[in-house]
Tab-separated table of C-alpha atoms and ligand atoms in Angstrom:
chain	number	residue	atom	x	y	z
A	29	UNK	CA	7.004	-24.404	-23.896
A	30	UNK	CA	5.140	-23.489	-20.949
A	31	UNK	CA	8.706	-21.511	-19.310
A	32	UNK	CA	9.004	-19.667	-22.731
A	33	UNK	CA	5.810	-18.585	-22.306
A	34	UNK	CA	5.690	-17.872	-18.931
A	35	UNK	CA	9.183	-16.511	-19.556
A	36	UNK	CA	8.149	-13.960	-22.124
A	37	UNK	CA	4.700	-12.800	-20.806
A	38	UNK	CA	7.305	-11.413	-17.103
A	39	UNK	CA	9.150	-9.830	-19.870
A	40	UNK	CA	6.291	-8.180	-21.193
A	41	UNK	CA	4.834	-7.341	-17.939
A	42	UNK	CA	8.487	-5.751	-16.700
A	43	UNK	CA	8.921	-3.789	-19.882
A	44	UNK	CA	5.206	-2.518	-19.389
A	45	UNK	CA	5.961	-2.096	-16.076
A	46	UNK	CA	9.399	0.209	-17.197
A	47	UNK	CA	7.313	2.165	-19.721
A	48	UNK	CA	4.890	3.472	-16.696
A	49	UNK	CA	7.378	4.186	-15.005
A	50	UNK	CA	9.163	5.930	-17.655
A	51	UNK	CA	6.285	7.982	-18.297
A	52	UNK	CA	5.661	8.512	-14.854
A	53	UNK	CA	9.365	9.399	-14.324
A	54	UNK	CA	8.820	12.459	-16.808
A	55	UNK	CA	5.840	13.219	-15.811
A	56	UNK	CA	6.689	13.972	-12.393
A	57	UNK	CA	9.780	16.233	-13.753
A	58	UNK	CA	7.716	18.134	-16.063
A	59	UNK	CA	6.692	21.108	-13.391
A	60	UNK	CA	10.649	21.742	-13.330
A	61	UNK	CA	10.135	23.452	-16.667
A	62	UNK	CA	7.776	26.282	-18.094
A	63	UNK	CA	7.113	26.974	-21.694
A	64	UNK	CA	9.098	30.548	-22.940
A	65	UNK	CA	6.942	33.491	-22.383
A	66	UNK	CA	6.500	35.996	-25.954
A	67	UNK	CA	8.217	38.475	-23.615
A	68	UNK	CA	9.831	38.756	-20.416
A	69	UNK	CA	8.535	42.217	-18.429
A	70	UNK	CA	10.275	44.375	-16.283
A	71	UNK	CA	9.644	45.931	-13.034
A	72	UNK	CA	11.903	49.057	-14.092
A	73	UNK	CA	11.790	48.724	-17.807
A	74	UNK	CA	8.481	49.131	-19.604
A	75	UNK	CA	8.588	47.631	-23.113
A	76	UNK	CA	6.940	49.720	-25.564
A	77	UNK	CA	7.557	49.376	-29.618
A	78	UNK	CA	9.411	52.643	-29.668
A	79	UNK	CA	12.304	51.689	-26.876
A	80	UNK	CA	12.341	48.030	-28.754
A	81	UNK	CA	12.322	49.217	-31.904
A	82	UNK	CA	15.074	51.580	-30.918
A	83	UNK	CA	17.035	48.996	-29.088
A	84	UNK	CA	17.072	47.039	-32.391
A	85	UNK	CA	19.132	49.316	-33.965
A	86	UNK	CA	21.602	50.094	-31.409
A	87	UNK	CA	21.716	46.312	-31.258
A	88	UNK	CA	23.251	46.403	-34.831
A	89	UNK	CA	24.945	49.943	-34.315
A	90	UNK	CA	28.688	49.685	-35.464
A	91	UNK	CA	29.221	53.272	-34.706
A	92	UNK	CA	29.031	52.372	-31.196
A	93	UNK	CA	32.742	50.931	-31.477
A	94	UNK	CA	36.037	52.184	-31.621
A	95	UNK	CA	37.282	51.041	-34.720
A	96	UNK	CA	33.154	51.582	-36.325
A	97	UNK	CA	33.501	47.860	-36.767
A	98	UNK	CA	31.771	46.054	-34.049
A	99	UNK	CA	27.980	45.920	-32.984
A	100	UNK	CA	26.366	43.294	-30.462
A	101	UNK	CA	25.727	41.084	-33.650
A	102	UNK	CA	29.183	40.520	-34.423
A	103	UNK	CA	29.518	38.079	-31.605
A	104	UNK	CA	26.044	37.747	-30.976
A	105	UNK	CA	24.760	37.213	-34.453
A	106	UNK	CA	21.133	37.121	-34.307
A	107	UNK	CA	20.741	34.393	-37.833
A	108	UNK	CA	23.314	31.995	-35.880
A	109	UNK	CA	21.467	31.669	-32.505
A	110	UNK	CA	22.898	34.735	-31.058
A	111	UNK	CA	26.529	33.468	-30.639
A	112	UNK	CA	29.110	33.171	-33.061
A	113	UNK	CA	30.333	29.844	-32.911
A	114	UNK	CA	34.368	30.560	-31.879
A	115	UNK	CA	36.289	29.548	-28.431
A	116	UNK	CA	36.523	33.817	-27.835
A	117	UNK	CA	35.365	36.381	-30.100
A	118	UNK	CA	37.389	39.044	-31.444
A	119	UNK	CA	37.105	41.878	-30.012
A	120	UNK	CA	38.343	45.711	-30.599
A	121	UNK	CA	41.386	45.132	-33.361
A	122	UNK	CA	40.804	41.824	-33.116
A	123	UNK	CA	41.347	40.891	-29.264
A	124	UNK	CA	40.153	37.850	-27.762
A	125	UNK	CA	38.078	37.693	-24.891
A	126	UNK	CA	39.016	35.183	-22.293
A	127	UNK	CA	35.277	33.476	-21.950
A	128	UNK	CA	33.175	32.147	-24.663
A	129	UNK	CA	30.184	34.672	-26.378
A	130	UNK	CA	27.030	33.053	-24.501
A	131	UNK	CA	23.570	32.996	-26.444
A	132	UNK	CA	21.649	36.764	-26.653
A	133	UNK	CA	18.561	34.396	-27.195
A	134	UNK	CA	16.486	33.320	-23.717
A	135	UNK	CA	18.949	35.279	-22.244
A	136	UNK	CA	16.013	37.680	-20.613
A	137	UNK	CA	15.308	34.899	-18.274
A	138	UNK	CA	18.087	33.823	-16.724
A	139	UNK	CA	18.716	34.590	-12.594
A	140	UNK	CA	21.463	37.038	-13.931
A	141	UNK	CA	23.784	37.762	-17.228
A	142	UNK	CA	26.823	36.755	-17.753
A	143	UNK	CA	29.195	33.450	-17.337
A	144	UNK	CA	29.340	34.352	-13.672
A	145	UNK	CA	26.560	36.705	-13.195
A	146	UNK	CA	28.334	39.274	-12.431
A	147	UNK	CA	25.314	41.920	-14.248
A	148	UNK	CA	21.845	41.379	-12.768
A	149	UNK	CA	19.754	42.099	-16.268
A	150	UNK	CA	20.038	42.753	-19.967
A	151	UNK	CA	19.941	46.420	-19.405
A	152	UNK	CA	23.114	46.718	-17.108
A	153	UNK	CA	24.887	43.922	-19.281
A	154	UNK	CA	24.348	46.071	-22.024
A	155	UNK	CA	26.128	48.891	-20.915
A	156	UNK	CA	29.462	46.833	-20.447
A	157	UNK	CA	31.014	45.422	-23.804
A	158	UNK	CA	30.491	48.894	-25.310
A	159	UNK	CA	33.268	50.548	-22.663
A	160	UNK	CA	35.205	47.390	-22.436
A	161	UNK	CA	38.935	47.706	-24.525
A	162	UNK	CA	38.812	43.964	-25.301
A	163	UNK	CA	35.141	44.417	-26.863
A	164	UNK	CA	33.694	47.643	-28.132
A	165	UNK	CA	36.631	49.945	-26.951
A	166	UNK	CA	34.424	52.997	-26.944
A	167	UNK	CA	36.573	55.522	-24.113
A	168	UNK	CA	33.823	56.818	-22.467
A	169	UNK	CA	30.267	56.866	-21.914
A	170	UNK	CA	29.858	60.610	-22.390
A	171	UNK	CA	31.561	59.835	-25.889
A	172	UNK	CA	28.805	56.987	-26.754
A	173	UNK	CA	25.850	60.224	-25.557
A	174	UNK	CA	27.826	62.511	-28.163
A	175	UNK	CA	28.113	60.534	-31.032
A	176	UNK	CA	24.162	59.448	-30.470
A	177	UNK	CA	23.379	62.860	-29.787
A	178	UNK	CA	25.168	63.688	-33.583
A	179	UNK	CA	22.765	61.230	-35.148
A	180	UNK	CA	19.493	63.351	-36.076
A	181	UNK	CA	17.771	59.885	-35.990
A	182	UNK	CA	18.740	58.815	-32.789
A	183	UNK	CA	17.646	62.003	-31.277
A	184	UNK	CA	14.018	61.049	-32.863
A	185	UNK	CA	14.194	57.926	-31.931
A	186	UNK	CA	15.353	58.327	-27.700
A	187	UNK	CA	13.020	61.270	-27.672
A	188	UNK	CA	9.922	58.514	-28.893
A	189	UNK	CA	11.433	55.705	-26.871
A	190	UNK	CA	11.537	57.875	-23.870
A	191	UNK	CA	8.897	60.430	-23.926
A	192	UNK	CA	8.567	63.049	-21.332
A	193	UNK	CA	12.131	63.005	-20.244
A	194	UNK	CA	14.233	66.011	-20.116
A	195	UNK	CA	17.180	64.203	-21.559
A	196	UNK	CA	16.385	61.048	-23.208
A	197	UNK	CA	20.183	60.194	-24.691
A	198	UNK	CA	21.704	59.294	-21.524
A	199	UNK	CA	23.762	56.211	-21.522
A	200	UNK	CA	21.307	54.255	-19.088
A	201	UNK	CA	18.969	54.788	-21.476
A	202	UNK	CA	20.823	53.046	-24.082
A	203	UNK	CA	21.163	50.162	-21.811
A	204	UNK	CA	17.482	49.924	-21.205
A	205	UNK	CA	16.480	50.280	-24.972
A	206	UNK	CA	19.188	47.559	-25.685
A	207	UNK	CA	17.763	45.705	-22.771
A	208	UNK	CA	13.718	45.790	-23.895
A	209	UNK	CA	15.241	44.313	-27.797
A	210	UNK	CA	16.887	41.301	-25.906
A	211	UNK	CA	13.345	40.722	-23.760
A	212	UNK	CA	11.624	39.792	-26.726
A	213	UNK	CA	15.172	37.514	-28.506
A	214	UNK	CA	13.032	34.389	-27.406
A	215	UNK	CA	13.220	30.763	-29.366
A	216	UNK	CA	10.258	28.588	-28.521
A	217	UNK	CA	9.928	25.443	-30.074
A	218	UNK	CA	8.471	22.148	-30.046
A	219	UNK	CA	9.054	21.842	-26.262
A	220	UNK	CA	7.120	24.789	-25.330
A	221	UNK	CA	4.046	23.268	-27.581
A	222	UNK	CA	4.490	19.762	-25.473
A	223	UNK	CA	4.846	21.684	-22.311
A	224	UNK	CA	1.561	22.935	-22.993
A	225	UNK	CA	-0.108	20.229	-23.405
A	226	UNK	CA	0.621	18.971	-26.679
A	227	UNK	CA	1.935	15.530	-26.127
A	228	UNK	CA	2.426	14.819	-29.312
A	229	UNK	CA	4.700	18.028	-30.143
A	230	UNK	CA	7.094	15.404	-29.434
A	231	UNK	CA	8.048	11.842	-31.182
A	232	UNK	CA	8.263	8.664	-28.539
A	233	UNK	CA	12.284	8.824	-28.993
A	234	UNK	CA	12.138	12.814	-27.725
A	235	UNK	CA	10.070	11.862	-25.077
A	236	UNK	CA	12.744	8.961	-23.744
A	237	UNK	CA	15.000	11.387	-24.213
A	238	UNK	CA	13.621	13.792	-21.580
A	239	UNK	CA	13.283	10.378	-19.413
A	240	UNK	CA	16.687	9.552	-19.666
A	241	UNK	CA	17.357	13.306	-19.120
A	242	UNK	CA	15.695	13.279	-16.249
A	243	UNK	CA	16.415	9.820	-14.664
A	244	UNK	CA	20.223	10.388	-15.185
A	245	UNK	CA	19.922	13.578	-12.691
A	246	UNK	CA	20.670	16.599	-15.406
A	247	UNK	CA	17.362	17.935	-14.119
A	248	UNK	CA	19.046	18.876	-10.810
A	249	UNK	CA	20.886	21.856	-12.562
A	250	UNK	CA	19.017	22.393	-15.767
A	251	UNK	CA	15.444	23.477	-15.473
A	252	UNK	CA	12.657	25.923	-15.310
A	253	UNK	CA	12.084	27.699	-18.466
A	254	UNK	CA	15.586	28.307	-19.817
A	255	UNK	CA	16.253	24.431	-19.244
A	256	UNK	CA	19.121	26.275	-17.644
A	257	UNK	CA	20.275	29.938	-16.547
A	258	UNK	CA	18.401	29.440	-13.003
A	259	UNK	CA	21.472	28.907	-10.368
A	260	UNK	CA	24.877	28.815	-10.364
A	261	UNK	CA	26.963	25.404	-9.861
A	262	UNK	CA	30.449	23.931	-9.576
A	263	UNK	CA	31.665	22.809	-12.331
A	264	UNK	CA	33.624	19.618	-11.505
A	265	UNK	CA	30.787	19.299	-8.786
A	266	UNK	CA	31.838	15.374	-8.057
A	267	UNK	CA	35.147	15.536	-9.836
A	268	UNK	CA	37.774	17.724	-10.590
A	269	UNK	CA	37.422	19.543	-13.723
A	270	UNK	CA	40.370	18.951	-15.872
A	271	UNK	CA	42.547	22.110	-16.902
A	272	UNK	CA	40.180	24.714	-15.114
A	273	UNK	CA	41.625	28.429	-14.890
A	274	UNK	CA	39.091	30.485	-14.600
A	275	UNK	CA	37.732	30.776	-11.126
A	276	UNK	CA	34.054	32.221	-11.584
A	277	UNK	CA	31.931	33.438	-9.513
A	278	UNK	CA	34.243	33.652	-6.793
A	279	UNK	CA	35.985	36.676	-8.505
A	280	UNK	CA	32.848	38.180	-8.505
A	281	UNK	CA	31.417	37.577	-4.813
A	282	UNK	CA	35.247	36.922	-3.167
A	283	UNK	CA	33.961	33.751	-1.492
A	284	UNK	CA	36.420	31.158	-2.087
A	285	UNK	CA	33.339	28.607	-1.599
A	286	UNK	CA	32.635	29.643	-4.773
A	287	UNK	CA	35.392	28.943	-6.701
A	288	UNK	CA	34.752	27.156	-10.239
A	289	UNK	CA	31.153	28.077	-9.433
A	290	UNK	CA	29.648	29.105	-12.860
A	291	UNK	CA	25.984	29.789	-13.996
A	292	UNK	CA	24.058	26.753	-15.418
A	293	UNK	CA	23.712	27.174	-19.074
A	294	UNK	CA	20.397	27.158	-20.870
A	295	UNK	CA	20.243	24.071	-23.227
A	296	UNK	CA	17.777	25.654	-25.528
A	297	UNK	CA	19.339	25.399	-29.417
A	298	UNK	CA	22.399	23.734	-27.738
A	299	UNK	CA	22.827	21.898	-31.102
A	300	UNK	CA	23.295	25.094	-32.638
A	301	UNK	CA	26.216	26.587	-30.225
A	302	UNK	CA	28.960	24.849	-30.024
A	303	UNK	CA	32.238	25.302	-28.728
A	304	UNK	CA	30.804	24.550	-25.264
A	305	UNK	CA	31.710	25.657	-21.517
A	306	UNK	CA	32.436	29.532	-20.640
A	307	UNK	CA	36.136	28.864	-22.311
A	308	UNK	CA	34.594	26.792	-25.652
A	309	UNK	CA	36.874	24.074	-24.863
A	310	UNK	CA	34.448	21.139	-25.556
A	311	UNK	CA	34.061	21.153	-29.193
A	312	UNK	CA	30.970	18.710	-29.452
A	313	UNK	CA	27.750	17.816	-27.762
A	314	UNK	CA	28.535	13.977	-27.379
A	315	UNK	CA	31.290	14.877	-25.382
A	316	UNK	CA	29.793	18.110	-23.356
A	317	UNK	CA	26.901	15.133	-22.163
A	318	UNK	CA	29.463	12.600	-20.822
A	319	UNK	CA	31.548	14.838	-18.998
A	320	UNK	CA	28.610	16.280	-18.019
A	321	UNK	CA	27.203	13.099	-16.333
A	322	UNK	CA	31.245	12.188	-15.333
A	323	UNK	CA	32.034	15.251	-13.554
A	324	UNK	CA	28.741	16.938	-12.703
A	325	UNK	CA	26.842	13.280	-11.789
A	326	UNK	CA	29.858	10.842	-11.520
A	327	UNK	CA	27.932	8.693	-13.727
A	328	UNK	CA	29.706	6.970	-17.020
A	329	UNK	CA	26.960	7.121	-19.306
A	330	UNK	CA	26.477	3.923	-22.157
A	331	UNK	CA	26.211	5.135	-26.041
A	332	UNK	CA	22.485	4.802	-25.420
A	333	UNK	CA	21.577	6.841	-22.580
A	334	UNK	CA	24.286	9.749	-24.360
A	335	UNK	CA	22.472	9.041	-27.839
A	336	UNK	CA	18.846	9.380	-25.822
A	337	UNK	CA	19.875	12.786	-24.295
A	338	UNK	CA	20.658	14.144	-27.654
A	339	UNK	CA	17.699	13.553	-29.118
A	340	UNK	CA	16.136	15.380	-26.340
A	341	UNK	CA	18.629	18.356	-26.732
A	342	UNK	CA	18.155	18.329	-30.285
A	343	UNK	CA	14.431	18.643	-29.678
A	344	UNK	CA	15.213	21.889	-27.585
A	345	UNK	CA	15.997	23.654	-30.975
A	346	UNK	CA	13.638	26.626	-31.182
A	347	UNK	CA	12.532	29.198	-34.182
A	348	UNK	CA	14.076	32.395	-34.745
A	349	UNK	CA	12.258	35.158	-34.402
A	350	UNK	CA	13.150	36.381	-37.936
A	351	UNK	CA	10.832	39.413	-38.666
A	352	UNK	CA	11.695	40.750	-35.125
A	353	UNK	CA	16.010	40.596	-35.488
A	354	UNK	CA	15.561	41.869	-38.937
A	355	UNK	CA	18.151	44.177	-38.950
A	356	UNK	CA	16.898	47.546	-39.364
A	357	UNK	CA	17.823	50.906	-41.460
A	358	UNK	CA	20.196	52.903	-39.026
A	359	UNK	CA	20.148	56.229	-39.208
A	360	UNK	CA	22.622	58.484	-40.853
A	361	UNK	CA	25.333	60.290	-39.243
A	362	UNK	CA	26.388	63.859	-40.108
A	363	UNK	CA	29.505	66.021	-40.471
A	364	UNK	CA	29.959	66.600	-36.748
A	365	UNK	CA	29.661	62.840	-35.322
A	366	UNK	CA	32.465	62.086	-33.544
A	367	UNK	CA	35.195	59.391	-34.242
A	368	UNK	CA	36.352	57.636	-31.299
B	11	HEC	C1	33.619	41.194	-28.918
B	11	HEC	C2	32.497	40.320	-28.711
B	11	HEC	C3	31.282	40.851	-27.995
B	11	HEC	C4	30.551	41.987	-28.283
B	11	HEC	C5	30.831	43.043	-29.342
B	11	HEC	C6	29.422	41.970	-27.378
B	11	HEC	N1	29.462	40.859	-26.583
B	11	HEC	FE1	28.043	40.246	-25.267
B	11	HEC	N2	29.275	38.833	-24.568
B	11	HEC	C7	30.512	38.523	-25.095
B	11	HEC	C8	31.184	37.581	-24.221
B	11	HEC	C9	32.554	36.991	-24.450
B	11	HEC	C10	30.310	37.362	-23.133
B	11	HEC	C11	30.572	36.490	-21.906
B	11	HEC	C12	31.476	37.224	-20.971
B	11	HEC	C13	31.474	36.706	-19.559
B	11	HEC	O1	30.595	35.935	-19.189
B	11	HEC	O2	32.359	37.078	-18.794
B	11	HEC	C14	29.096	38.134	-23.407
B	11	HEC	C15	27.959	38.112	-22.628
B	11	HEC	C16	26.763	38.727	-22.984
B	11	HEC	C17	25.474	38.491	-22.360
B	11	HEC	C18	25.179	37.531	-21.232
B	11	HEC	C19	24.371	36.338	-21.696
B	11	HEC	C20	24.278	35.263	-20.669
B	11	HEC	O3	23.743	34.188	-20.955
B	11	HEC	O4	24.775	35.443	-19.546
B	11	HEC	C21	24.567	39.312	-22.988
B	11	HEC	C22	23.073	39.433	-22.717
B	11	HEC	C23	25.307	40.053	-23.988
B	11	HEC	N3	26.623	39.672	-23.974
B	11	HEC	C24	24.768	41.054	-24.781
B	11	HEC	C25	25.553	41.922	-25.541
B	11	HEC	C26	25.077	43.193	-26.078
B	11	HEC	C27	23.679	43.748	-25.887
B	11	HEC	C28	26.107	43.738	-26.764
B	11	HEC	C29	26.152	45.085	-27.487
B	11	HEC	C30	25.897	46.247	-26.646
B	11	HEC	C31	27.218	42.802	-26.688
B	11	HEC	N4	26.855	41.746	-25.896
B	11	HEC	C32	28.444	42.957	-27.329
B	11	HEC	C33	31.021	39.006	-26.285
B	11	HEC	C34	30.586	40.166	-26.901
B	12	HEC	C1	25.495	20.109	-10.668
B	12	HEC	C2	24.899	20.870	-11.733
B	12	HEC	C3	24.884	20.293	-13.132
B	12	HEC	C4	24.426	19.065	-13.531
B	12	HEC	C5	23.862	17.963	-12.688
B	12	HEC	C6	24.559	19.044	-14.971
B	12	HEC	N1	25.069	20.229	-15.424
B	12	HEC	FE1	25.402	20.729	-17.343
B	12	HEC	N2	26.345	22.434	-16.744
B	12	HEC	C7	26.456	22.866	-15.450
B	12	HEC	C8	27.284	24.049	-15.408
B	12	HEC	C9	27.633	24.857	-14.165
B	12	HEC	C10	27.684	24.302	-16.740
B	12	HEC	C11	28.547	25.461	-17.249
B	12	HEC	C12	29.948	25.403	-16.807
B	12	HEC	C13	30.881	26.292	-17.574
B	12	HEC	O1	30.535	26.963	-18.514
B	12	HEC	O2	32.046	26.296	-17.255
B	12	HEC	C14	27.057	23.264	-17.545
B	12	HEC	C15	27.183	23.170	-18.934
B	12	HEC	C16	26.508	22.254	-19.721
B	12	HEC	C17	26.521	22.248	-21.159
B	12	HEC	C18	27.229	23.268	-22.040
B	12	HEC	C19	26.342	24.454	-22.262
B	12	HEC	C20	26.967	25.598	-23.029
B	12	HEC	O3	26.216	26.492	-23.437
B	12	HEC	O4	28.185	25.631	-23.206
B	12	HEC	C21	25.742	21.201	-21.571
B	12	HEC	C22	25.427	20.797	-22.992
B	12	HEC	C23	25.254	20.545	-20.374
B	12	HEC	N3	25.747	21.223	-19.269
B	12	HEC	C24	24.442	19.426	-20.375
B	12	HEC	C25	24.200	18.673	-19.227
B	12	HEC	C26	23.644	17.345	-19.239
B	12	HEC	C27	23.180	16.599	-20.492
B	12	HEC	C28	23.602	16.908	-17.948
B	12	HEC	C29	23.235	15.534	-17.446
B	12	HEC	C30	24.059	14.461	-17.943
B	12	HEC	C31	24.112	17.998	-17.129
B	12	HEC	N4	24.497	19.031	-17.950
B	12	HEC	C32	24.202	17.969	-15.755
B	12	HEC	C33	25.869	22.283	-14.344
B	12	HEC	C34	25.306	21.012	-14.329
């Protein structure tokens, strides 16, 4: 009786013991991670409500495509998390892409855009899938100035968005209107309220969850306020990636030490964006966490630890912004805008 006792009450005192540390654990990994600001500024871009108002509705603007089909949204649909859910999105008559249409939402704050960061902000990402054949297809960007320059309401709206300059419809301009919209695409959630202070923003499971996120090493790679989009890492870091084609970032910089390097991914509204990876070729979350912890950690997670990091993940689900994505009233063209 006495050894059952004594038995249980080590038991008790080791499981106490675990929960400190637990809490400790997370504790000490919360500075990794910052609650999403309601904007993110720019050095060379000042946000006022004209240039975001007007980069809202180039944002939507199908006229800005070849076939007067495609806009941003189409891939980047601002009701679906600001992705669209497919492997590769169709592009101009239909093309596919060869890499996977990453979140418009958080996007603001990463290091750099793209899979490989290859653009260093919104507002020169922008000014790429319009051009590209494979997205937009428009032929030139003199072509995208004279069909906005056609559009009575764009000239209003460049000329109020830009005051003071000579010539506000200039392509870089588009770029940077485009660019102030996506500053303010942010999704903060129930993790932003617990990172400031509100402990109870999340449940006791949510909270493991973050432990076991933490403890298991994912930290390393995904932090700081994007829980992601901060550095760019191997992927296949321990072991070899199976089936990988696409080289990243080394096509970009030409340093074969960076081969398979890609940007870390924000996590925020993961639950919402499947297919997964910069080719969508994991097709759910369960899977995207081992592999994760196989390849990235070489760790072989147990049902519980993968089941724990979910619920964290799924606590990393933000709110949509509705009123600000609403998609406006675009402007009418006239007789003379151009067809591409
Ligand atoms: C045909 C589909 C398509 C269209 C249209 C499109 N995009 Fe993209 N977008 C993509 C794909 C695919 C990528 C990833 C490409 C890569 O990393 O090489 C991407 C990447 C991005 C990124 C980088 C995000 C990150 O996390 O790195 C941003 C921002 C973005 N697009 C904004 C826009 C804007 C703004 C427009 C309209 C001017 C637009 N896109 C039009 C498919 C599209
Ligand atoms: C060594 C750095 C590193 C570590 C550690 C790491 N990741 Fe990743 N993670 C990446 C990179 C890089 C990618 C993107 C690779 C790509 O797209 O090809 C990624 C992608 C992901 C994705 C897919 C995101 C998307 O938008 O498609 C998820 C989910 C993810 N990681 C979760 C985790 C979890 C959970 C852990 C811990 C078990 C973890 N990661 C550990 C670097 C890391």
């Amino acid at each position: 009786m006495q050894t059952t006792t004594r038995i249980f009450a080590l038991a008790l005192a080791l499981s106490t013991a675990s929960a400190f540390a637990q809490a400790d654990l997370s504790e000490a990994f919360l500075p990794m991670f910052q609650p999403l600001p309601a904007q993110v500024p720019s050095p060379e871009n000042e946000l006022t409500e004209a240039k975001i108002n007007l980069g809202r509705m180039l944002y939507y603007e199908n006229r800005l495509s070849k076939g007067e089909k495609l806009s941003c949204n189409s891939c980047h649909m601002l009701h679906k998390y600001g992705q669209d859910n497919l492997p590769f999105s169709p592009g101009h008559e239909g093309k596919l892409g060869g890499r996977s249409s990453p979140s418009t939402y958080n996007a603001a704050i990463h290091i750099a855009q793209f899979w490989d960061g290859r653009a260093p902000t919104v507002e020169a990402q922008a000014k790429g899938p319009v051009l590209n054949p494979g997205e937009m297809g428009m032929p030139s960007a003199e072509f995208v100035e004279k069909v906005l320059k056609s559009i009575p309401g764009y000239v209003e709206a460049f000329k109020a968005a830009f005051p003071g300059e000579a010539e506000p419809i200039t392509y870089d301009n588009f770029g940077k209107a485009v660019g102030a919209f996506e500053r303010g695409l942010l999704t903060p959630g129930k993790w932003d309220t617990f990172l400031k202070g509100n402990k109870e923003a999340l449940s006791a499971e949510e909270k493991k969850g973050f432990a076991t996120f933490a403890k298991v090493g994912c930290v390393t790679c995904h932090n700081s306020a994007g829980v992601g989009g901060m550095m760019y890492q191997k992927l296949g870091l321990v072991k070899a990636w199976p089936d990988l084609k696409d080289n990243g970032r080394a096509d970009v910089t030409k340093n074969e030490g960076e081969k398979y390097f890609f940007k870390v991914p924000s996590l925020r509204n993961i639950t919402e964006t499947a297919p997964y990876l910069h080719d969508g070729s994991v097709k759910t979350l369960d899977q995207m966490v081992k592999m994760m912890a196989e390849y990235q950690l070489g760790k072989q997670l147990t049902d519980e630890e993968t089941a724990s990091i979910l619920t964290f993940l799924k606590a990393l689900k933000g709110e949509i912004p509705t009123d600000y994505v609403k998609a406006p009233k675009l402007p009418e063209g006239t007789a003379d805008t151009p067809k591409a």
